Tab-separated table of N, CA, C and O in Angstrom:
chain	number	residue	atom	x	y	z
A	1	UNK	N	33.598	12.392	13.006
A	1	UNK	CA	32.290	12.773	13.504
A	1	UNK	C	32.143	12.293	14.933
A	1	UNK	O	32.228	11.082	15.133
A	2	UNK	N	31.916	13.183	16.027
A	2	UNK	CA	31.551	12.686	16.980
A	2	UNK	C	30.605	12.131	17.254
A	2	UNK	O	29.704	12.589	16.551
A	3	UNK	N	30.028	10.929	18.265
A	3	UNK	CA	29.006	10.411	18.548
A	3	UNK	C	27.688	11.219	18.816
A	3	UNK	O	26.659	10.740	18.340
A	4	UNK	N	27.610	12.265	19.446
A	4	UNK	CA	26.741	12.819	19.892
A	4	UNK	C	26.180	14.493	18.938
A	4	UNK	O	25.369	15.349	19.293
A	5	UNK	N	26.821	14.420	17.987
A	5	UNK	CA	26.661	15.501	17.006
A	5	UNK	C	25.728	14.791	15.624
A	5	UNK	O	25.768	13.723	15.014
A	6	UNK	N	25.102	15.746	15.569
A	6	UNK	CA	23.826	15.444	14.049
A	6	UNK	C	24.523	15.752	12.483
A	6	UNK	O	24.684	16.826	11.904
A	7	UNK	N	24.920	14.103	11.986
A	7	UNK	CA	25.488	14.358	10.966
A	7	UNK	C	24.415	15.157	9.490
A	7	UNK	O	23.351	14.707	9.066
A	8	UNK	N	25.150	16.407	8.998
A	8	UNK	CA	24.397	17.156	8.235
A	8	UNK	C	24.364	16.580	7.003
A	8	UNK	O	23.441	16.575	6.188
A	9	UNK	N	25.570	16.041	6.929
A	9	UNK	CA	25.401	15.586	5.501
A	9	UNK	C	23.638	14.671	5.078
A	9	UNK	O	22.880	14.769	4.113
A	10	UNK	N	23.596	13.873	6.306
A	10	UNK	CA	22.516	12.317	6.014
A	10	UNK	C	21.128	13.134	6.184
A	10	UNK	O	20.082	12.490	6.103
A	11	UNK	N	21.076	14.613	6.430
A	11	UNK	CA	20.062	15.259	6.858
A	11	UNK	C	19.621	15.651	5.230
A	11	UNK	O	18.599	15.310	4.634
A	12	UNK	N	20.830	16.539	4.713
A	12	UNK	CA	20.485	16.686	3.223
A	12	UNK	C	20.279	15.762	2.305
A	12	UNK	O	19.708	15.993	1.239
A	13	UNK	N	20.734	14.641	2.656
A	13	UNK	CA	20.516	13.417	1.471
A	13	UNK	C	19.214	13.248	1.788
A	13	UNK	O	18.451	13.006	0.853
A	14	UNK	N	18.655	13.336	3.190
A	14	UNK	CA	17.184	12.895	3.247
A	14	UNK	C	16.665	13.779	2.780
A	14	UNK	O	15.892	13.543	1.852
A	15	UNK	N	16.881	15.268	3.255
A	15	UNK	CA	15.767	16.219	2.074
A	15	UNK	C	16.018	16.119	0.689
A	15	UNK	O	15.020	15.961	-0.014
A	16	UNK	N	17.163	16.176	0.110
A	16	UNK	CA	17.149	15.643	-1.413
A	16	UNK	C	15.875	14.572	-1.813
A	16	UNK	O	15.008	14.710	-2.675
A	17	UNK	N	16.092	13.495	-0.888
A	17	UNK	CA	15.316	12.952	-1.248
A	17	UNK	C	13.802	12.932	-1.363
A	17	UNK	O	13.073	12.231	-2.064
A	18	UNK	N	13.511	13.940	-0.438
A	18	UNK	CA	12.251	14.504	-0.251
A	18	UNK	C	11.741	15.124	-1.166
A	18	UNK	O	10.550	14.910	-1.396
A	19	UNK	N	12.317	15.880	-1.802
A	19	UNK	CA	12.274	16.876	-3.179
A	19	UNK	C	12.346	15.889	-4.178
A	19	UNK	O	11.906	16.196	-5.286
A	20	UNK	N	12.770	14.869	-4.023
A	20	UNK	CA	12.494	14.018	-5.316
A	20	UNK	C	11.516	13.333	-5.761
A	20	UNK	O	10.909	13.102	-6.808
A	21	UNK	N	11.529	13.082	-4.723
A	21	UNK	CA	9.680	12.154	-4.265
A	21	UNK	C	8.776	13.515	-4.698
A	21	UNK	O	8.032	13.492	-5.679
A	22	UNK	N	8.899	14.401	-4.054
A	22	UNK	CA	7.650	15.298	-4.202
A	22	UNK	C	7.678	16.035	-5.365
A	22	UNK	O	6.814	16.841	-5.710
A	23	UNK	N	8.875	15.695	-6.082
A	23	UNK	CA	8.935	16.248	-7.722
A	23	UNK	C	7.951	15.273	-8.690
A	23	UNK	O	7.120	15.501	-9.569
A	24	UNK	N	8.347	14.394	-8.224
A	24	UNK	CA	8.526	13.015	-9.246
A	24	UNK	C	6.749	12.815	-8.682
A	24	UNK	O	6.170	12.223	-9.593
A	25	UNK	N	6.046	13.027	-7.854
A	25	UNK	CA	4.824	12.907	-7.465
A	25	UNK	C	4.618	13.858	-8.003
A	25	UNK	O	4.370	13.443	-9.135
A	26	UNK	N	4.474	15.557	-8.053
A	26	UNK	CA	4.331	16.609	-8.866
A	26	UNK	C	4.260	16.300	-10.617
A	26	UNK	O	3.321	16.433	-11.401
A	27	UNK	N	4.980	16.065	-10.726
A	27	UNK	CA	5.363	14.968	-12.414
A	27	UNK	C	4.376	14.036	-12.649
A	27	UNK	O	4.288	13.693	-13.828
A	28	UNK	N	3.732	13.607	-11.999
A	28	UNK	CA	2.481	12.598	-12.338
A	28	UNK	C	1.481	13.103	-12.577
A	28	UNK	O	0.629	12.316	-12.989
A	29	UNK	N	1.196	14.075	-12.502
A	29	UNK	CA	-0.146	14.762	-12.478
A	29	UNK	C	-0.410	14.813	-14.235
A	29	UNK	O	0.320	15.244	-15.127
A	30	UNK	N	-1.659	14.232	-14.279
A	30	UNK	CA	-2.430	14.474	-15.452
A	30	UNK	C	-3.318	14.861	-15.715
A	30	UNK	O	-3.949	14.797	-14.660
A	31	UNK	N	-4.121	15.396	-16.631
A	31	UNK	CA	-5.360	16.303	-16.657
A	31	UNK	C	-6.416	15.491	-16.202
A	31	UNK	O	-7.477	16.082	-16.401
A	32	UNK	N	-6.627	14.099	-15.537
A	32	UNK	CA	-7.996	14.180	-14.740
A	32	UNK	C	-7.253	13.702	-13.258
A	32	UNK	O	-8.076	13.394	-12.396
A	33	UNK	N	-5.758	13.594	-12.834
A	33	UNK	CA	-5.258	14.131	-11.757
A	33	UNK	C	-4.851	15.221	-11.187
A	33	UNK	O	-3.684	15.318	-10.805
A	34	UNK	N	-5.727	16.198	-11.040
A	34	UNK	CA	-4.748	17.163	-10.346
A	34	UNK	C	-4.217	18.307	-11.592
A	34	UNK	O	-3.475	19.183	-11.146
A	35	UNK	N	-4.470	18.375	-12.849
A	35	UNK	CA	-3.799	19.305	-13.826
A	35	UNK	C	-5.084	19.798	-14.415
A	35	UNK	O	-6.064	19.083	-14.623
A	36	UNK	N	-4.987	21.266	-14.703
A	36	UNK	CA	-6.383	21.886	-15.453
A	36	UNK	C	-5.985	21.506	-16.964
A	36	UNK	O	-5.146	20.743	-17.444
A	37	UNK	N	-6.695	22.142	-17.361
A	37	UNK	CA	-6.789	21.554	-19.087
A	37	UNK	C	-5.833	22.363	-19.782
A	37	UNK	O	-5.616	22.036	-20.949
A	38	UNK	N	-5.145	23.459	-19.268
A	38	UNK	CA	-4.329	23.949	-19.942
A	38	UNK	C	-3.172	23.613	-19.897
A	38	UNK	O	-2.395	24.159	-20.680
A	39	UNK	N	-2.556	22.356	-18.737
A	39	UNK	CA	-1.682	21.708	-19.163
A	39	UNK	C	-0.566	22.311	-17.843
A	39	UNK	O	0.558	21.862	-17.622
A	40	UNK	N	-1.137	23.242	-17.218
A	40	UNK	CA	-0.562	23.684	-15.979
A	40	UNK	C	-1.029	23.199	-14.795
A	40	UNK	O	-2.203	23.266	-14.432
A	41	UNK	N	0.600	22.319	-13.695
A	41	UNK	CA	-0.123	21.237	-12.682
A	41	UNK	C	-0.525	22.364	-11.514
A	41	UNK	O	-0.005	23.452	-11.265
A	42	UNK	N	-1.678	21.661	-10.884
A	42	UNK	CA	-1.862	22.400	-9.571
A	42	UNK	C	-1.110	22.286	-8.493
A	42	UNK	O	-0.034	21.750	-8.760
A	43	UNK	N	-1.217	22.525	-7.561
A	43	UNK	CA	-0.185	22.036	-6.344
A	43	UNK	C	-0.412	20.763	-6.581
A	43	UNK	O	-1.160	20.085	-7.285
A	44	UNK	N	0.955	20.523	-5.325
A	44	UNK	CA	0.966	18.850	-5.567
A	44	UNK	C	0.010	18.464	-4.451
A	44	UNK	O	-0.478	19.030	-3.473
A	45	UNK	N	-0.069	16.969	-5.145
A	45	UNK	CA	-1.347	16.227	-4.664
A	45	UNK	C	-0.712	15.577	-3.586
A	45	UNK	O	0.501	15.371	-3.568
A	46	UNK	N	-1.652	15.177	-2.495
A	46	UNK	CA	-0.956	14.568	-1.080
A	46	UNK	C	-1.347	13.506	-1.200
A	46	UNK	O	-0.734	12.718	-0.479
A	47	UNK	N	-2.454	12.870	-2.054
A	47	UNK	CA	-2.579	11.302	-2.582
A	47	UNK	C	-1.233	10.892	-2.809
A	47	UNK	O	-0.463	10.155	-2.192
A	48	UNK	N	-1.103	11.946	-4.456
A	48	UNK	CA	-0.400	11.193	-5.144
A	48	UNK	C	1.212	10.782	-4.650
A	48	UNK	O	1.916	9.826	-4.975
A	49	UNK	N	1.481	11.993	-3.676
A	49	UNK	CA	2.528	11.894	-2.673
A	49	UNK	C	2.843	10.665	-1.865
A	49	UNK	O	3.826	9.926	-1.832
A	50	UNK	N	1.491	10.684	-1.110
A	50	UNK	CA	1.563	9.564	-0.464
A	50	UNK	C	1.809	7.721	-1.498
A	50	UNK	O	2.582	6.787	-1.288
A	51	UNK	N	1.094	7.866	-2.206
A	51	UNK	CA	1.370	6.583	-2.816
A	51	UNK	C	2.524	6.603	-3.751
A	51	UNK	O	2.756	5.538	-4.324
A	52	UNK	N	3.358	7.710	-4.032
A	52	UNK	CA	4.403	7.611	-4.631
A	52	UNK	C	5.478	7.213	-3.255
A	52	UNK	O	6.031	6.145	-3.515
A	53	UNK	N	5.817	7.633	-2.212
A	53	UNK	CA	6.132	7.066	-1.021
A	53	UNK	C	5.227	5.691	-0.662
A	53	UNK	O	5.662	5.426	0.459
A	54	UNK	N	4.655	5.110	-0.837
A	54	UNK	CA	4.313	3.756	-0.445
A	54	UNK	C	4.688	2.959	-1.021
A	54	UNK	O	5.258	1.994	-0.511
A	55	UNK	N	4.456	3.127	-2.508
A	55	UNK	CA	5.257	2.712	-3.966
A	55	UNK	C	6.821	2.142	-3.581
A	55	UNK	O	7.285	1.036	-3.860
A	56	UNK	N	7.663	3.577	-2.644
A	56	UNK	CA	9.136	3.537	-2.887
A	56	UNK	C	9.382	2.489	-1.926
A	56	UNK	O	10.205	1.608	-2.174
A	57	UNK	N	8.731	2.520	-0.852
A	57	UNK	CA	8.599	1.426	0.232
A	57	UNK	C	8.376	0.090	0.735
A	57	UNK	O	8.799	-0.563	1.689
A	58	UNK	N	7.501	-0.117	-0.306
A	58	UNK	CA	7.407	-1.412	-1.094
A	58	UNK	C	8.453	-2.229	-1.887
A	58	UNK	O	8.860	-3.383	-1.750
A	59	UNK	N	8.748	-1.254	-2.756
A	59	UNK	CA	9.874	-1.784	-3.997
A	59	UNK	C	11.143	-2.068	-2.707
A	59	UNK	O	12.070	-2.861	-2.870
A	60	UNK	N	10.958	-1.324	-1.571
A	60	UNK	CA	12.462	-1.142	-0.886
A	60	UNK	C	12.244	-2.973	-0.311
A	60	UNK	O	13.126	-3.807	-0.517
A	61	UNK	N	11.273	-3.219	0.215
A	61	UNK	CA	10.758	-4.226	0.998
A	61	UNK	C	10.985	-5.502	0.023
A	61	UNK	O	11.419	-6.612	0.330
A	62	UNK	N	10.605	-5.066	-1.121
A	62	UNK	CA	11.077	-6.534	-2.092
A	62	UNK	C	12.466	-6.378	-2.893
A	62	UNK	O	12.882	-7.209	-3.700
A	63	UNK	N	12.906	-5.566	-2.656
A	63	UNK	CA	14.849	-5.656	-2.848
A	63	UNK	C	14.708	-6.213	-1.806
A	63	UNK	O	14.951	-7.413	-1.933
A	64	UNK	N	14.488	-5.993	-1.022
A	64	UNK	CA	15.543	-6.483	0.079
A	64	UNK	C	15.181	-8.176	0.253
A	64	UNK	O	16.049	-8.967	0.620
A	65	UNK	N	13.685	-8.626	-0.088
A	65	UNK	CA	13.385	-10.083	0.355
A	65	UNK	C	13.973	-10.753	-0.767
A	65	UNK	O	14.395	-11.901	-0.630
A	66	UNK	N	14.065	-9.942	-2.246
A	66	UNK	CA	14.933	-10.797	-2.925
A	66	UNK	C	16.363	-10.883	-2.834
A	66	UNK	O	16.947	-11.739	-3.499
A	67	UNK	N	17.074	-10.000	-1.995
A	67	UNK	CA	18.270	-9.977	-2.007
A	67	UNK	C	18.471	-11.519	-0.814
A	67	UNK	O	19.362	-12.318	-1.104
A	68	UNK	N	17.833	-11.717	0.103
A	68	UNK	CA	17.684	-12.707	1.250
A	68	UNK	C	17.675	-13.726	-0.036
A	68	UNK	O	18.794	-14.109	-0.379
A	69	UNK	N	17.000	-14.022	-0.493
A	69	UNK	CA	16.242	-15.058	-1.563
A	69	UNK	C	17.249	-15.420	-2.036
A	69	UNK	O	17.638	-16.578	-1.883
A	70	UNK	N	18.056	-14.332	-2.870
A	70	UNK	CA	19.458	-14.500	-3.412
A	70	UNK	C	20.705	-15.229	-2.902
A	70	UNK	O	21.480	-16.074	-3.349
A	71	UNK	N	20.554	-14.508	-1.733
A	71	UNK	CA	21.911	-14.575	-0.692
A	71	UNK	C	21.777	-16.122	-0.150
A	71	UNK	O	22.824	-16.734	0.064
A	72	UNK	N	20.494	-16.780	0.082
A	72	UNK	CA	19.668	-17.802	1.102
A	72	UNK	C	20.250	-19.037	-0.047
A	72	UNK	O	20.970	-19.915	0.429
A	73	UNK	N	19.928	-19.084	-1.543
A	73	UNK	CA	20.138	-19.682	-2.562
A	73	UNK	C	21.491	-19.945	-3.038
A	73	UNK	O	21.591	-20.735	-3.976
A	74	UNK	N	22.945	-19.226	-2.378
A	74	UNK	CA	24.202	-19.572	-2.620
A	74	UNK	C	24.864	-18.519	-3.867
A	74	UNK	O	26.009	-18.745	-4.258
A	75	UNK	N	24.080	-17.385	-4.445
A	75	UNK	CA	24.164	-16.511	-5.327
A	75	UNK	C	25.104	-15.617	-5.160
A	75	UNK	O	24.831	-14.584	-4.550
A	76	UNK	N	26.436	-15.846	-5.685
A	76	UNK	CA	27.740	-15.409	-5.413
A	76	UNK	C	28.091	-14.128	-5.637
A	76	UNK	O	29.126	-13.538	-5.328
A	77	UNK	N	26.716	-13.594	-6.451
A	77	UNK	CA	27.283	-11.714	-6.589
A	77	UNK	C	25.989	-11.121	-5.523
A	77	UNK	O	25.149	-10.433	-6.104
A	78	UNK	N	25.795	-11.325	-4.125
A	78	UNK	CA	25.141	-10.961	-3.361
A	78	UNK	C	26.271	-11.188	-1.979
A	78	UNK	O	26.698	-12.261	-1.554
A	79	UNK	N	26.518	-10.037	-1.561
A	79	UNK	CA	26.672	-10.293	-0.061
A	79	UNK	C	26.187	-10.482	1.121
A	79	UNK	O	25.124	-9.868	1.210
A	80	UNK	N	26.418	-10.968	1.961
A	80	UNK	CA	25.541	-10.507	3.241
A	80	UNK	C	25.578	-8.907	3.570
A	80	UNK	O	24.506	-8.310	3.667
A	81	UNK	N	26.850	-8.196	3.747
A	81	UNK	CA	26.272	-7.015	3.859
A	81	UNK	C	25.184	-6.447	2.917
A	81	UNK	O	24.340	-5.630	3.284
A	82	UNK	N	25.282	-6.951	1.679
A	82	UNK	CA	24.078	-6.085	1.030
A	82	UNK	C	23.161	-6.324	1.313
A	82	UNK	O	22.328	-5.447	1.084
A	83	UNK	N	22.683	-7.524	1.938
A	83	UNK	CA	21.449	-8.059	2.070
A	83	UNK	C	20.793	-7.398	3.618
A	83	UNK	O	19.621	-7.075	3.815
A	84	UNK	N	21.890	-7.328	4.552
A	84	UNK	CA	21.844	-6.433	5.756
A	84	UNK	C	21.410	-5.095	5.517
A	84	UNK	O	20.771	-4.611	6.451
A	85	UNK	N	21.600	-4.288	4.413
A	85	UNK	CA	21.473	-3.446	4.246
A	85	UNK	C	20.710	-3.121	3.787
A	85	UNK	O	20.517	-2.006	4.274
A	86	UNK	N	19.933	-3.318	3.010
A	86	UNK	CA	18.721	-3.587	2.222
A	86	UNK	C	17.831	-3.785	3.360
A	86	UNK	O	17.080	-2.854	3.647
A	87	UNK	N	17.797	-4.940	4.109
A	87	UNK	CA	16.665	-4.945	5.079
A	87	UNK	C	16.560	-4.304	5.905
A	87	UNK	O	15.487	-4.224	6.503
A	88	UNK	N	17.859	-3.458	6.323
A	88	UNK	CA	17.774	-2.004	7.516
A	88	UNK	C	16.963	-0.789	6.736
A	88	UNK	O	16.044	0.013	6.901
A	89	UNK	N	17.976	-1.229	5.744
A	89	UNK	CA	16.738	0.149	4.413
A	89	UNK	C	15.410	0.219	4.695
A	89	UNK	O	14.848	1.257	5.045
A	90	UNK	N	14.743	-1.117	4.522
A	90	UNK	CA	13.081	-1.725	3.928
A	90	UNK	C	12.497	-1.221	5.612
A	90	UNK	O	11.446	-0.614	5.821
A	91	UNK	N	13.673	-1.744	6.855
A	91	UNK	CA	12.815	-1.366	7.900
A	91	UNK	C	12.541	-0.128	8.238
A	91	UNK	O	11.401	0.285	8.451
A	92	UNK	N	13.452	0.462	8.299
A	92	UNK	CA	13.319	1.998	8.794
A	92	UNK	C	12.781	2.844	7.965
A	92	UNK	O	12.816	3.989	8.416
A	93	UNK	N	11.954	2.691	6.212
A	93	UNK	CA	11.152	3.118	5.762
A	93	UNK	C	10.145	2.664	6.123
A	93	UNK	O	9.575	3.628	6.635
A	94	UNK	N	9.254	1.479	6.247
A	94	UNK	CA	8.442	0.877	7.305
A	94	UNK	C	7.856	1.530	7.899
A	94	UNK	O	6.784	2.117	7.753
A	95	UNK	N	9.127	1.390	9.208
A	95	UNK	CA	8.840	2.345	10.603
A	95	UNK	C	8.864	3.761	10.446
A	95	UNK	O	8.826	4.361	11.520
A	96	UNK	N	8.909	4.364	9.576
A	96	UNK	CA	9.011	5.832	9.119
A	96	UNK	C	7.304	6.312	8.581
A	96	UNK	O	6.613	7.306	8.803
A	97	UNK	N	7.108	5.134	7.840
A	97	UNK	CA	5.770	4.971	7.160
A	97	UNK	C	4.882	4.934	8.313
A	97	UNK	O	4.184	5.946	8.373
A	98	UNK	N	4.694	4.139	9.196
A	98	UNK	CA	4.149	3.749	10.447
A	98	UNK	C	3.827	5.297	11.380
A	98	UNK	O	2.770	5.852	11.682
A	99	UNK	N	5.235	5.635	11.635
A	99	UNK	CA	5.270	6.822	12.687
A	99	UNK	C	4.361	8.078	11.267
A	99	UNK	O	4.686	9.191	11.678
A	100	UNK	N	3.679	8.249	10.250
A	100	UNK	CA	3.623	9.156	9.442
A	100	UNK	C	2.249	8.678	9.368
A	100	UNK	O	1.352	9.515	9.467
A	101	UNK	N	1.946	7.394	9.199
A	101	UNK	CA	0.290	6.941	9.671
A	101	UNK	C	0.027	7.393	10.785
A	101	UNK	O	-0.985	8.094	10.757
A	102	UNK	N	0.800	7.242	12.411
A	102	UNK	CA	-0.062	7.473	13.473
A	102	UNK	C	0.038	8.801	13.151
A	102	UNK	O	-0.920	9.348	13.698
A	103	UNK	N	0.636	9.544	12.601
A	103	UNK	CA	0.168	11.087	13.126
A	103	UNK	C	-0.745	11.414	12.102
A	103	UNK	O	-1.356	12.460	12.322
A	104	UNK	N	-1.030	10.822	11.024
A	104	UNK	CA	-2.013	11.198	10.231
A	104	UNK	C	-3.399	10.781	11.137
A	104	UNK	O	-4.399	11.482	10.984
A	105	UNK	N	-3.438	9.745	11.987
A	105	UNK	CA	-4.422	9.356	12.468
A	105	UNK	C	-4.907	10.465	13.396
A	105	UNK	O	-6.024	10.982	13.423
A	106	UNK	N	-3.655	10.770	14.282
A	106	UNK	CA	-4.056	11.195	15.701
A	106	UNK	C	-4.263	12.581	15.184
A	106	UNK	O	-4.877	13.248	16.016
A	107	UNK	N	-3.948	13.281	14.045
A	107	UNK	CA	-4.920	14.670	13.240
A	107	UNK	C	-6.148	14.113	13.086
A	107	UNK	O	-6.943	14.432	13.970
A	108	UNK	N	-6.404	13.655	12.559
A	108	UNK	CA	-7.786	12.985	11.718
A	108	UNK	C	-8.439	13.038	13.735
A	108	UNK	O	-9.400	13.781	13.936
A	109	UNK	N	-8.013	12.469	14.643
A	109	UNK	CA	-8.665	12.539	15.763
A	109	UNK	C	-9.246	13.682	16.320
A	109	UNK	O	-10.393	13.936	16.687
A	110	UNK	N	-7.949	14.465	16.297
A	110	UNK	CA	-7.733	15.466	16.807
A	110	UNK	C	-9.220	16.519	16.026
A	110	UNK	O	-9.965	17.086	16.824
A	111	UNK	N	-9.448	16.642	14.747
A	111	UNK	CA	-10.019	17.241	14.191
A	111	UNK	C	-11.480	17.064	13.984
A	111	UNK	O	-12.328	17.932	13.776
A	112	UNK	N	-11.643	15.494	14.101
A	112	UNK	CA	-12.560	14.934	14.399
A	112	UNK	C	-13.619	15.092	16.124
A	112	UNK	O	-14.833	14.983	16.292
A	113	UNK	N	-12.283	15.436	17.325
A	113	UNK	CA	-13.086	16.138	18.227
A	113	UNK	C	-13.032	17.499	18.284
A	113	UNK	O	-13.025	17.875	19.456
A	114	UNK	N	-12.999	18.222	17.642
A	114	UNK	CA	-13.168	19.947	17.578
A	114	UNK	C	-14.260	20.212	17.924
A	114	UNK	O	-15.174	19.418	17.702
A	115	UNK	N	-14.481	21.423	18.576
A	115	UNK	CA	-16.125	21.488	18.858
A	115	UNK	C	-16.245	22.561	17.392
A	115	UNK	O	-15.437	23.353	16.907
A	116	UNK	N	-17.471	22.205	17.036
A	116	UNK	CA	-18.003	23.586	15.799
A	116	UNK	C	-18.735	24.568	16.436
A	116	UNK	O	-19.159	25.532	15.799
């Protein structure tokens, strides 16, 4: 792979993963979330989206402080790379989370000065 080329593969693992999240958020829906009474879901919910992504982000954030915890304590089936890795994980969902707040904000602005 050259340096300056967009590896495709890490592009599809991220949409995979996107579809999973937004399945698995789709999948939550219960009849006083988001599902009529006949048992058929409505579109998916952007709550439930969102906190199923905050959820994953979290859990990522405490692997990783327990893997430190682990690693910090002399715990011989923990590496440092895993523990490196884990916390590059926890950050760059974070900062992913972060950059997905400001633009939720700067809509919410944006819409908020519209003239009617």
């Amino acid at each position: 792979m050259k340096a300056n080329m967009i590896d495709s593969s890490r592009i599809d693992a991220m949409v995979a993963q996107l579809k999973t999240a937004a399945a698995h958020a789709q999948g939550a829906a219960s009849p006083l979330n988001g599902a009529d009474v006949a048992g058929k879901a409505d579109k998916p919910n952007f709550a439930d989206a969102l906190t199923a992504s905050l959820n994953q982000v979290n859990s990522m954030q405490s692997r990783a402080e327990q893997l430190g915890k682990r690693f910090a304590l002399g715990d011989d089936s923990v590496n440092l790379s895993d523990v490196m890795i884990a916390g590059q994980k926890a950050n760059i969902a974070f900062q992913a989370t972060v950059q997905v707040r400001n633009k939720l904000v700067s809509a919410y602005h944006d819409i908020m000065n519209m003239q009617v």
